[in-house]
PDB file of C-alpha atoms in Angstrom:
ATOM      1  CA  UNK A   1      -9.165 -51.348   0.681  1.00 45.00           C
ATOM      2  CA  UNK A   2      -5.691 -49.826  -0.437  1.00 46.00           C
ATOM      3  CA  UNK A   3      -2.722 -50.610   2.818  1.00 47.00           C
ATOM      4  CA  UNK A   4      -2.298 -46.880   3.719  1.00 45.00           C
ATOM      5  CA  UNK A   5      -5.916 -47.271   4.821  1.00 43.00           C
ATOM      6  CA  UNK A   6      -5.814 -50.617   6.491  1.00 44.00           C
ATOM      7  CA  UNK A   7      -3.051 -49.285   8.365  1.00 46.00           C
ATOM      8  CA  UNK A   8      -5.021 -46.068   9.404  1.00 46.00           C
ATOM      9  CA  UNK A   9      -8.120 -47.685  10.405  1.00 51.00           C
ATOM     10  CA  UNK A  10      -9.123 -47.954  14.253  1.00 52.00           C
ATOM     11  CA  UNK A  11      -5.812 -45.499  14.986  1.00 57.00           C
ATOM     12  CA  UNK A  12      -6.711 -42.361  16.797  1.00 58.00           C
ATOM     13  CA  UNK A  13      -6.279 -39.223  15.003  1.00 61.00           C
ATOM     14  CA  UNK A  14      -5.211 -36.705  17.733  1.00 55.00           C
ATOM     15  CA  UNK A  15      -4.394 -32.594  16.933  1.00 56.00           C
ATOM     16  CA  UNK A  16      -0.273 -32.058  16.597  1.00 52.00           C
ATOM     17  CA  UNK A  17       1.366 -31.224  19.337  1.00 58.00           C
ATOM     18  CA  UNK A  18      -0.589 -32.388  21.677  1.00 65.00           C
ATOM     19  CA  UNK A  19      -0.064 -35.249  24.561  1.00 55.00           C
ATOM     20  CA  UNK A  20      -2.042 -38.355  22.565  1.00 59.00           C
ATOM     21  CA  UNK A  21      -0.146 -36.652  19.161  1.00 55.00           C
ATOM     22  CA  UNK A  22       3.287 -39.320  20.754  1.00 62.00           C
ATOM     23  CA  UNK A  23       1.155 -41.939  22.030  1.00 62.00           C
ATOM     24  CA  UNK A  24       1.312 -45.495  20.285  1.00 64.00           C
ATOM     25  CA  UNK A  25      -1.031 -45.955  17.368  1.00 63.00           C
ATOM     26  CA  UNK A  26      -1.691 -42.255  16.881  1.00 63.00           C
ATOM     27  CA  UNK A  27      -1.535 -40.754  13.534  1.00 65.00           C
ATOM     28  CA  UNK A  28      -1.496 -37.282  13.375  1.00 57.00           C
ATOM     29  CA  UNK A  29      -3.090 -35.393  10.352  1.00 59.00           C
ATOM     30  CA  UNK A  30      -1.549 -32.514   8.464  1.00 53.00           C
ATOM     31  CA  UNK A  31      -3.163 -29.183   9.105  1.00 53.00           C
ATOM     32  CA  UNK A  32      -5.927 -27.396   7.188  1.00 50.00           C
ATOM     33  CA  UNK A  33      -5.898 -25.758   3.788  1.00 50.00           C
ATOM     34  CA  UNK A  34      -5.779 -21.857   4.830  1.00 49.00           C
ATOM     35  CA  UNK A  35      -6.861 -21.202   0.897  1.00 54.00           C
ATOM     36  CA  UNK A  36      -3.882 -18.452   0.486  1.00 56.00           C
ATOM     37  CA  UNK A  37      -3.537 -19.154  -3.116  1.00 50.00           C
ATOM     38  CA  UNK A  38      -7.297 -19.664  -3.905  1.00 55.00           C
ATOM     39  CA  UNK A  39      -8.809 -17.276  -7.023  1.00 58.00           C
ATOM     40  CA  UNK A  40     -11.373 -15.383  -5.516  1.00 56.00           C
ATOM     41  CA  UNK A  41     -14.841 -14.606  -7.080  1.00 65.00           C
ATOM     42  CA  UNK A  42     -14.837 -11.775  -9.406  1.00 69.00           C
ATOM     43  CA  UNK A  43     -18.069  -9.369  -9.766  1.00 76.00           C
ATOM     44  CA  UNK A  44     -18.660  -7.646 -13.020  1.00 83.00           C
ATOM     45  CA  UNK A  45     -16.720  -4.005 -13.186  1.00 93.00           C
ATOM     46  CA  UNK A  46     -16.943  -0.944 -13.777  1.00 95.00           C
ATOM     47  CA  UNK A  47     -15.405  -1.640 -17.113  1.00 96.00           C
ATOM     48  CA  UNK A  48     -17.885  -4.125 -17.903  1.00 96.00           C
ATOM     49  CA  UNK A  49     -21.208  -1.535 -16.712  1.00 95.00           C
ATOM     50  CA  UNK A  50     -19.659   0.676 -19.554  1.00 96.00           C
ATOM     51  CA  UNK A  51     -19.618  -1.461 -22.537  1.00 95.00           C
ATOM     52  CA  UNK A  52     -22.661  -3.015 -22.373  1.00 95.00           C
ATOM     53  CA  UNK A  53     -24.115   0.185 -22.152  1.00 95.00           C
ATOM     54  CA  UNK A  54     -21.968   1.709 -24.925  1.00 93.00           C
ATOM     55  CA  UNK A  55     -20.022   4.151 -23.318  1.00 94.00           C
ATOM     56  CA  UNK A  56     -16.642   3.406 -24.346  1.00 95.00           C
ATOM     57  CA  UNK A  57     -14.980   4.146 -28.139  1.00 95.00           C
ATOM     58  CA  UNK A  58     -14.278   0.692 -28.661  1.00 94.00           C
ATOM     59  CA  UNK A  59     -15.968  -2.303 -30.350  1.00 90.00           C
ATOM     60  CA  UNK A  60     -14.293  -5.332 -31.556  1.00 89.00           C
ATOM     61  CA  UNK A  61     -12.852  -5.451 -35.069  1.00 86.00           C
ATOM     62  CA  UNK A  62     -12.997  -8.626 -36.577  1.00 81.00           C
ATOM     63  CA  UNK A  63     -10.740  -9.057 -39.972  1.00 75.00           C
ATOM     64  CA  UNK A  64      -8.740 -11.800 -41.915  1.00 61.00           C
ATOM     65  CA  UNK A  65      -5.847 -11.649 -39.078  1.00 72.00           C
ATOM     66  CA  UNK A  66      -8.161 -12.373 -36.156  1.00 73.00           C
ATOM     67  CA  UNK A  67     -10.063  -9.824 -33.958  1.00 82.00           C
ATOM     68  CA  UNK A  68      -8.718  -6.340 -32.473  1.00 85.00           C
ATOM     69  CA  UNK A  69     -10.119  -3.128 -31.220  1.00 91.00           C
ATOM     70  CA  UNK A  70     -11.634  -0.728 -32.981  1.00 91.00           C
ATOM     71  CA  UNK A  71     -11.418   2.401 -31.533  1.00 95.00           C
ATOM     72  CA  UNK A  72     -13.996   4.968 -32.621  1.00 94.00           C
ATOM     73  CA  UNK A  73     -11.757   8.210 -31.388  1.00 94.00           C
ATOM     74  CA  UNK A  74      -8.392   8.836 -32.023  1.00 94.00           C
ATOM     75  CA  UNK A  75      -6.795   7.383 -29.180  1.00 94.00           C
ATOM     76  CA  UNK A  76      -4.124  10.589 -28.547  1.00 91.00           C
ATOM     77  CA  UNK A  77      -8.004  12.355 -28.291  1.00 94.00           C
ATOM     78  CA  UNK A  78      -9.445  10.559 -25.220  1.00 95.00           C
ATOM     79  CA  UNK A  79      -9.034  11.820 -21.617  1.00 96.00           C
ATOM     80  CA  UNK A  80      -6.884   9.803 -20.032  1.00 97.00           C
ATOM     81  CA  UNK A  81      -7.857  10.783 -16.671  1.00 97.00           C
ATOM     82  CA  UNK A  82     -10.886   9.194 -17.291  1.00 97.00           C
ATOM     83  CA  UNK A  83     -10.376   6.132 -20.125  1.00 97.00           C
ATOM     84  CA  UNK A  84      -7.265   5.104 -18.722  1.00 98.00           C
ATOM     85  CA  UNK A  85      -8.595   4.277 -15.284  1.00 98.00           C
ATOM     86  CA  UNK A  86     -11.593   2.548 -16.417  1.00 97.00           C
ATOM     87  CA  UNK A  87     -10.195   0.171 -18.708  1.00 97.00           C
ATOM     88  CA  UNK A  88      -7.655  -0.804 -15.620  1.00 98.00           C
ATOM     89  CA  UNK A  89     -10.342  -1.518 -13.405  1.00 97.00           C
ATOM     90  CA  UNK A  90     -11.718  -3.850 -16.540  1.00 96.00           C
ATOM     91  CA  UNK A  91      -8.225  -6.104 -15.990  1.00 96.00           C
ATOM     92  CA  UNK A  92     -10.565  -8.518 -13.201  1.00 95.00           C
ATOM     93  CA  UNK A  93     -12.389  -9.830 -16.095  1.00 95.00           C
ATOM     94  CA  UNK A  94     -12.095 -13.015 -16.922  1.00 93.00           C
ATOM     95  CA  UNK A  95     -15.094 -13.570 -19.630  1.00 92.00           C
ATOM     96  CA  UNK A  96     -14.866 -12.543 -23.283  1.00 92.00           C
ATOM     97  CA  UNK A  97     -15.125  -9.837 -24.912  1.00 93.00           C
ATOM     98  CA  UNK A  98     -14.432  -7.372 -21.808  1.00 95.00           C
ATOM     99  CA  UNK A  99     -11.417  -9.157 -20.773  1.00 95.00           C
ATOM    100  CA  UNK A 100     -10.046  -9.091 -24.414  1.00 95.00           C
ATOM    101  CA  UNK A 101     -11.387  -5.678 -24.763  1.00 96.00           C
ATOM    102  CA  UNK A 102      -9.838  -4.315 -21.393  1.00 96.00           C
ATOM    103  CA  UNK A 103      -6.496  -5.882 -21.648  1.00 96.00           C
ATOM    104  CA  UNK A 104      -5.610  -4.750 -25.163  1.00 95.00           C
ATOM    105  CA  UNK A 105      -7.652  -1.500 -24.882  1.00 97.00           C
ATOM    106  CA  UNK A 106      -4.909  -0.596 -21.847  1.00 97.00           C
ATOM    107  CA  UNK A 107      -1.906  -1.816 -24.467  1.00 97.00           C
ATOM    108  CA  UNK A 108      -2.938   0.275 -27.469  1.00 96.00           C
ATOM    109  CA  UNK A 109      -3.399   3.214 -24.894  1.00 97.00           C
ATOM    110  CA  UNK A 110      -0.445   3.094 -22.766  1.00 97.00           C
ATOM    111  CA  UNK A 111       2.054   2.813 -26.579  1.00 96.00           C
ATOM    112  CA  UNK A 112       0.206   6.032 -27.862  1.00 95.00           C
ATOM    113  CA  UNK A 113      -0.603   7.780 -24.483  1.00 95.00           C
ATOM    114  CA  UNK A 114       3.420   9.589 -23.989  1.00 94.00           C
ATOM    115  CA  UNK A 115       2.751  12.318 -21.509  1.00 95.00           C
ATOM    116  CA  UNK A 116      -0.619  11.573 -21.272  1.00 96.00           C
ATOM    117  CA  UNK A 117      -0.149   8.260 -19.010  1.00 97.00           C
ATOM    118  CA  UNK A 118       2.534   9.840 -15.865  1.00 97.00           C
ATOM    119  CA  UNK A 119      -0.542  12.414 -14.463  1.00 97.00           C
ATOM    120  CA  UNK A 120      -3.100   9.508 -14.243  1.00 97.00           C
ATOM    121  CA  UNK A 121      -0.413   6.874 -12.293  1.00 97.00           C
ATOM    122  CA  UNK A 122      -1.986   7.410  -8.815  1.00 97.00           C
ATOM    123  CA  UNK A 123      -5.183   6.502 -10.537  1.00 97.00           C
ATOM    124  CA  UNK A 124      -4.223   2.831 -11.424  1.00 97.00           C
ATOM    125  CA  UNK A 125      -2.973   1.769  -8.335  1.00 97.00           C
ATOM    126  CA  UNK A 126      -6.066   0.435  -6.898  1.00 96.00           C
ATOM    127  CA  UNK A 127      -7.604  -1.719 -10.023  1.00 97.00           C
ATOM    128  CA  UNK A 128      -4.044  -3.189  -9.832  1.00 97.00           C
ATOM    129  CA  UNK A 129      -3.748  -4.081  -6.837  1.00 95.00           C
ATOM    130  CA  UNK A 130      -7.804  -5.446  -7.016  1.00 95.00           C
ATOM    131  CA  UNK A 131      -6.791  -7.380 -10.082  1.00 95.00           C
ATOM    132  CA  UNK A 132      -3.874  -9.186  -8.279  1.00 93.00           C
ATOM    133  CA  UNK A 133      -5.757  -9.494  -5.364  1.00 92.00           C
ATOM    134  CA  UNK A 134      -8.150 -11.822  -7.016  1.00 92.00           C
ATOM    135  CA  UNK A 135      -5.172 -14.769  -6.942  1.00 90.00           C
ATOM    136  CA  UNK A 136      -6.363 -15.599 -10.221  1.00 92.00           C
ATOM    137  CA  UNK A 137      -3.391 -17.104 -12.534  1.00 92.00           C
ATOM    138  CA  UNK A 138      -5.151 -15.347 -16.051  1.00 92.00           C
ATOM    139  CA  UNK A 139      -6.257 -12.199 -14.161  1.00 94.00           C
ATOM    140  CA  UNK A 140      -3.156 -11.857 -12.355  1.00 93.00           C
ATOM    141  CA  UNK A 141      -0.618 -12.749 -15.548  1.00 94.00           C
ATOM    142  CA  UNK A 142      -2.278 -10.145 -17.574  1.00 95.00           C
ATOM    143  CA  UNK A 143      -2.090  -7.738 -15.118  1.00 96.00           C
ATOM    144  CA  UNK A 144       1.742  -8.367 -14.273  1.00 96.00           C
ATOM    145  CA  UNK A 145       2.196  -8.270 -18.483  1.00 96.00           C
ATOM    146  CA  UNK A 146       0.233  -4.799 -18.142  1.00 97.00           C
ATOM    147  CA  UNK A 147       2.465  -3.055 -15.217  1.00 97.00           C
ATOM    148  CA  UNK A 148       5.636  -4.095 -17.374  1.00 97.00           C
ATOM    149  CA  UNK A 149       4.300  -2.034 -19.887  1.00 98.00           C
ATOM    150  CA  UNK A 150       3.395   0.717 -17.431  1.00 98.00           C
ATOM    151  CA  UNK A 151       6.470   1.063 -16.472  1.00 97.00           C
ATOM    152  CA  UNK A 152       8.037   1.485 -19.878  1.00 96.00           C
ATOM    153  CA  UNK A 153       5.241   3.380 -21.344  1.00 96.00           C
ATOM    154  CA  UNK A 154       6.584   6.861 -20.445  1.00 95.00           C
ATOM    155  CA  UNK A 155       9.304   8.549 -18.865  1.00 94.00           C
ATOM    156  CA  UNK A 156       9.143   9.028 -15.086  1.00 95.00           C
ATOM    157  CA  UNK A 157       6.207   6.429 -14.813  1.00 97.00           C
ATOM    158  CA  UNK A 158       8.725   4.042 -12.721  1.00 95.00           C
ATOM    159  CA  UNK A 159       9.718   6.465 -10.406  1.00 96.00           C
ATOM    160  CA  UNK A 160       6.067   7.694  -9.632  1.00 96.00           C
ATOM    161  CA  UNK A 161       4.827   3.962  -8.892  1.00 96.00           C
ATOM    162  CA  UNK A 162       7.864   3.869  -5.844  1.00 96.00           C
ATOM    163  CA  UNK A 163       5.482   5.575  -3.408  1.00 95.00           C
ATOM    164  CA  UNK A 164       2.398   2.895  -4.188  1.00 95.00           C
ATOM    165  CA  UNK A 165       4.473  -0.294  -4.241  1.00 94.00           C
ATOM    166  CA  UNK A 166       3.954  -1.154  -0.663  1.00 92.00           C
ATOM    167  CA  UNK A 167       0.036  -1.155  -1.770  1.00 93.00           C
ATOM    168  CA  UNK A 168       0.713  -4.065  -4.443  1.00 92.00           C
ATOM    169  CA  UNK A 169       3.232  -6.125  -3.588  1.00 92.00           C
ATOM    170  CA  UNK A 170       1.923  -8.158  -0.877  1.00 90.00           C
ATOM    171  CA  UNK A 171       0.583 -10.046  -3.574  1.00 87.00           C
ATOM    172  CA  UNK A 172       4.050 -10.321  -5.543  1.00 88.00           C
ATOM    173  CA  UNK A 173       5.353 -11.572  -2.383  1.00 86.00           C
ATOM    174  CA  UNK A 174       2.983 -14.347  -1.785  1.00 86.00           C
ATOM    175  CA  UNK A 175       3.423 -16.020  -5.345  1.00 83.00           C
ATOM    176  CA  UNK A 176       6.811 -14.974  -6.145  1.00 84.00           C
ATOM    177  CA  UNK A 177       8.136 -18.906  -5.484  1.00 79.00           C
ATOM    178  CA  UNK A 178       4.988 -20.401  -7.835  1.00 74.00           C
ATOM    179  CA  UNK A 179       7.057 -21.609 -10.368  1.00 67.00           C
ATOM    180  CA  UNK A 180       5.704 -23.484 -13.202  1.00 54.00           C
ATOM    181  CA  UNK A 181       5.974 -27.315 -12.677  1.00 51.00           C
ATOM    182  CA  UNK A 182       7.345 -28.667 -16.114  1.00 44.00           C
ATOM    183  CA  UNK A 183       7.062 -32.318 -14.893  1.00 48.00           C
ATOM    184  CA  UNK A 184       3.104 -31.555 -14.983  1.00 47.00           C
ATOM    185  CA  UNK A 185       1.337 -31.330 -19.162  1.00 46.00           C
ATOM    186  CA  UNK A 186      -0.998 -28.540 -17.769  1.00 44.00           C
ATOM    187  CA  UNK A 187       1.445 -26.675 -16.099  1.00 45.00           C
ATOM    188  CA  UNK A 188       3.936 -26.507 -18.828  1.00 45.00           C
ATOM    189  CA  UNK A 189       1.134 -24.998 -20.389  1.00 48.00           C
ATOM    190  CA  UNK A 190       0.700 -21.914 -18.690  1.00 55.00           C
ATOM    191  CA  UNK A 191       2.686 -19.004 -17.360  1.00 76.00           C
ATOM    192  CA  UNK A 192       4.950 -19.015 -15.059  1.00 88.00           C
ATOM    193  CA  UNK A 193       3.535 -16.872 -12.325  1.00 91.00           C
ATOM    194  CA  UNK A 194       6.584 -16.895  -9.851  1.00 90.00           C
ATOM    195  CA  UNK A 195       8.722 -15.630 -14.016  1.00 92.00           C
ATOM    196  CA  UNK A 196       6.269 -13.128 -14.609  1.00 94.00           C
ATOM    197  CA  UNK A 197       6.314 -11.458 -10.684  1.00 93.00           C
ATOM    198  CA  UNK A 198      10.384 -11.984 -11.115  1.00 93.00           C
ATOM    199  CA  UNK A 199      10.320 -10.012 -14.616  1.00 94.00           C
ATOM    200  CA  UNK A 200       7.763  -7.268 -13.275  1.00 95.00           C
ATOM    201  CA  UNK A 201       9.998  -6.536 -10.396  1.00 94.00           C
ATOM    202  CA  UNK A 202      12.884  -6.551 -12.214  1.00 94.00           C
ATOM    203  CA  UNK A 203      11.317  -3.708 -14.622  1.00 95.00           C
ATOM    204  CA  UNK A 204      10.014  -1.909 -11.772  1.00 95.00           C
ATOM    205  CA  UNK A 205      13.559  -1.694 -10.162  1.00 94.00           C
ATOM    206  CA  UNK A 206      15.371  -0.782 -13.107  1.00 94.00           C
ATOM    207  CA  UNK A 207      12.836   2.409 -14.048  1.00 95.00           C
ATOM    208  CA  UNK A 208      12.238   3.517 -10.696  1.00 93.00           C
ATOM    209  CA  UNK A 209      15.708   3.375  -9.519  1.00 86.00           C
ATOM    210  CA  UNK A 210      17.314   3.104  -5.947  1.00 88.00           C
ATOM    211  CA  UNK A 211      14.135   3.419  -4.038  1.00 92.00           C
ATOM    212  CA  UNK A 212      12.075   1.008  -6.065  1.00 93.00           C
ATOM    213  CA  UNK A 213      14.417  -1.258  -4.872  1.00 91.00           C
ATOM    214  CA  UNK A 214      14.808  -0.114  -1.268  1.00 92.00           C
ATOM    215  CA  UNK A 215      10.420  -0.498  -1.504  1.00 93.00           C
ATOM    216  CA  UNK A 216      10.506  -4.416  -2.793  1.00 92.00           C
ATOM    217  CA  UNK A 217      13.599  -5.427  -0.291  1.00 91.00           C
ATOM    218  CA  UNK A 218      11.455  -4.197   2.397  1.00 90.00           C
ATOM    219  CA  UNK A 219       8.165  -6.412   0.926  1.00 89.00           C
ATOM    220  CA  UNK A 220      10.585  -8.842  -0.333  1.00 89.00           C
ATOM    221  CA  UNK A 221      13.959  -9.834   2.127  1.00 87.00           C
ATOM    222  CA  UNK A 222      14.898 -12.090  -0.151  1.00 85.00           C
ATOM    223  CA  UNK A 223      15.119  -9.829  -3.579  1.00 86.00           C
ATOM    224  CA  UNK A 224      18.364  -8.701  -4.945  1.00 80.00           C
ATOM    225  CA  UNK A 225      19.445  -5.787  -6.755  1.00 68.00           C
ATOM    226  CA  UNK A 226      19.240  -6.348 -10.670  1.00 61.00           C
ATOM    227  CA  UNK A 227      22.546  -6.575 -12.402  1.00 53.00           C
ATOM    228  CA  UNK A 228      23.232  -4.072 -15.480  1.00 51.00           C
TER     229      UNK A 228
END
């Protein structure tokens, strides 16, 4: 039997603050996990529905450098209003090929979309905010990596997100101190979360100006103002 036990055994274990919580031989135990930062379990999308039954231009490509897409339409061709959309909502995927597929589908489209992308914007919110919502550290990453791009992808694309930031921040705001431990071999292994949310804010206040950054300080007290 290790000490902390023998010196926890026959000792009541009252609720904190409580009456028998001071009394002599009382040890008090910490509270519950609330599960906050938990993943949550993911359902197959939209995205996923799609592929499998061949309705999307895109198959995957593999060659001497690795795999890619291969798009069977010219990619300026496709209706964004539709495409663009249903690839985000593929960003919750987590199994290969349709997370592969879904994340660099939404890359090649958002660096050859130009005026296409701005029009569709009010579209992406919710399989954003879904994909962040899931608390998953891949899922989530991906999608932060994704909304950077966003962002930049066209002009006026920051400013148009301002009036939907309130809808996916929450998130930003819960795991915006989950920095990666570097005295742990697994951690220093993965992305930083808390970097990535710090990055994707920072992006999202320098393209959408003064009120991006009036929207985060009022989801996030403690955020400052970038410096140029």
């Amino acid at each position: 039997m290790s000490c902390d036990m023998s010196r926890t055994k026959g000792k009541a274990k009252p609720d904190g603050f409580t009456v028998k919580a001071f009394m002599k031989n009382s040890v008090v135990e910490g509270p519950l996990s609330t599960g906050v930062f938990h993943p949550l379990s993911s359902k197959p999308t939209t995205f996923r529905t799609y592929y499998e039954r061949r309705e999307l231009p895109i198959a995957v490509d593999y060659n001497s450098r690795g795999k890619n897409i291969a798009w069977k339409v010219d990619i300026e061709k496709l209706d964004y209003q539709y495409y663009l959309p249903l690839f985000f909502h593929g960003l919750c995927e987590t199994e290969y090929p349709y997370e592969f597929l879904a994340r660099q589908g939404i890359h090649d489209m958002l660096t050859r979309g130009g005026p296409k992308i701005l029009p569709v914007v009010p579209k992406l919110i919710i399989p954003i905010r879904n994909a962040m919502n899931t608390k998953n550290h891949q899922v989530m990453c991906t999608t932060l990596r994704i909304v950077q791009h966003l962002v930049a992808s066209a002009d006026g694309v920051g400013v148009a997100l301002v009036p939907y930031l309130k809808r996916i921040l929450p998130v930003f705001s819960l795991f915006k101190n989950k920095k990666r431990n570097l005295g742990d071999a697994i951690e220093r292994q993965r992305e930083s979360i808390g970097d990535l949310i710090e990055e994707t804010l920072q992006t999202l206040e320098r393209y959408g100006g003064p009120d991006a950054f009036k929207q985060i300080k009022s989801m996030i007290p403690t955020w400052s103002c970038v410096k140029n």
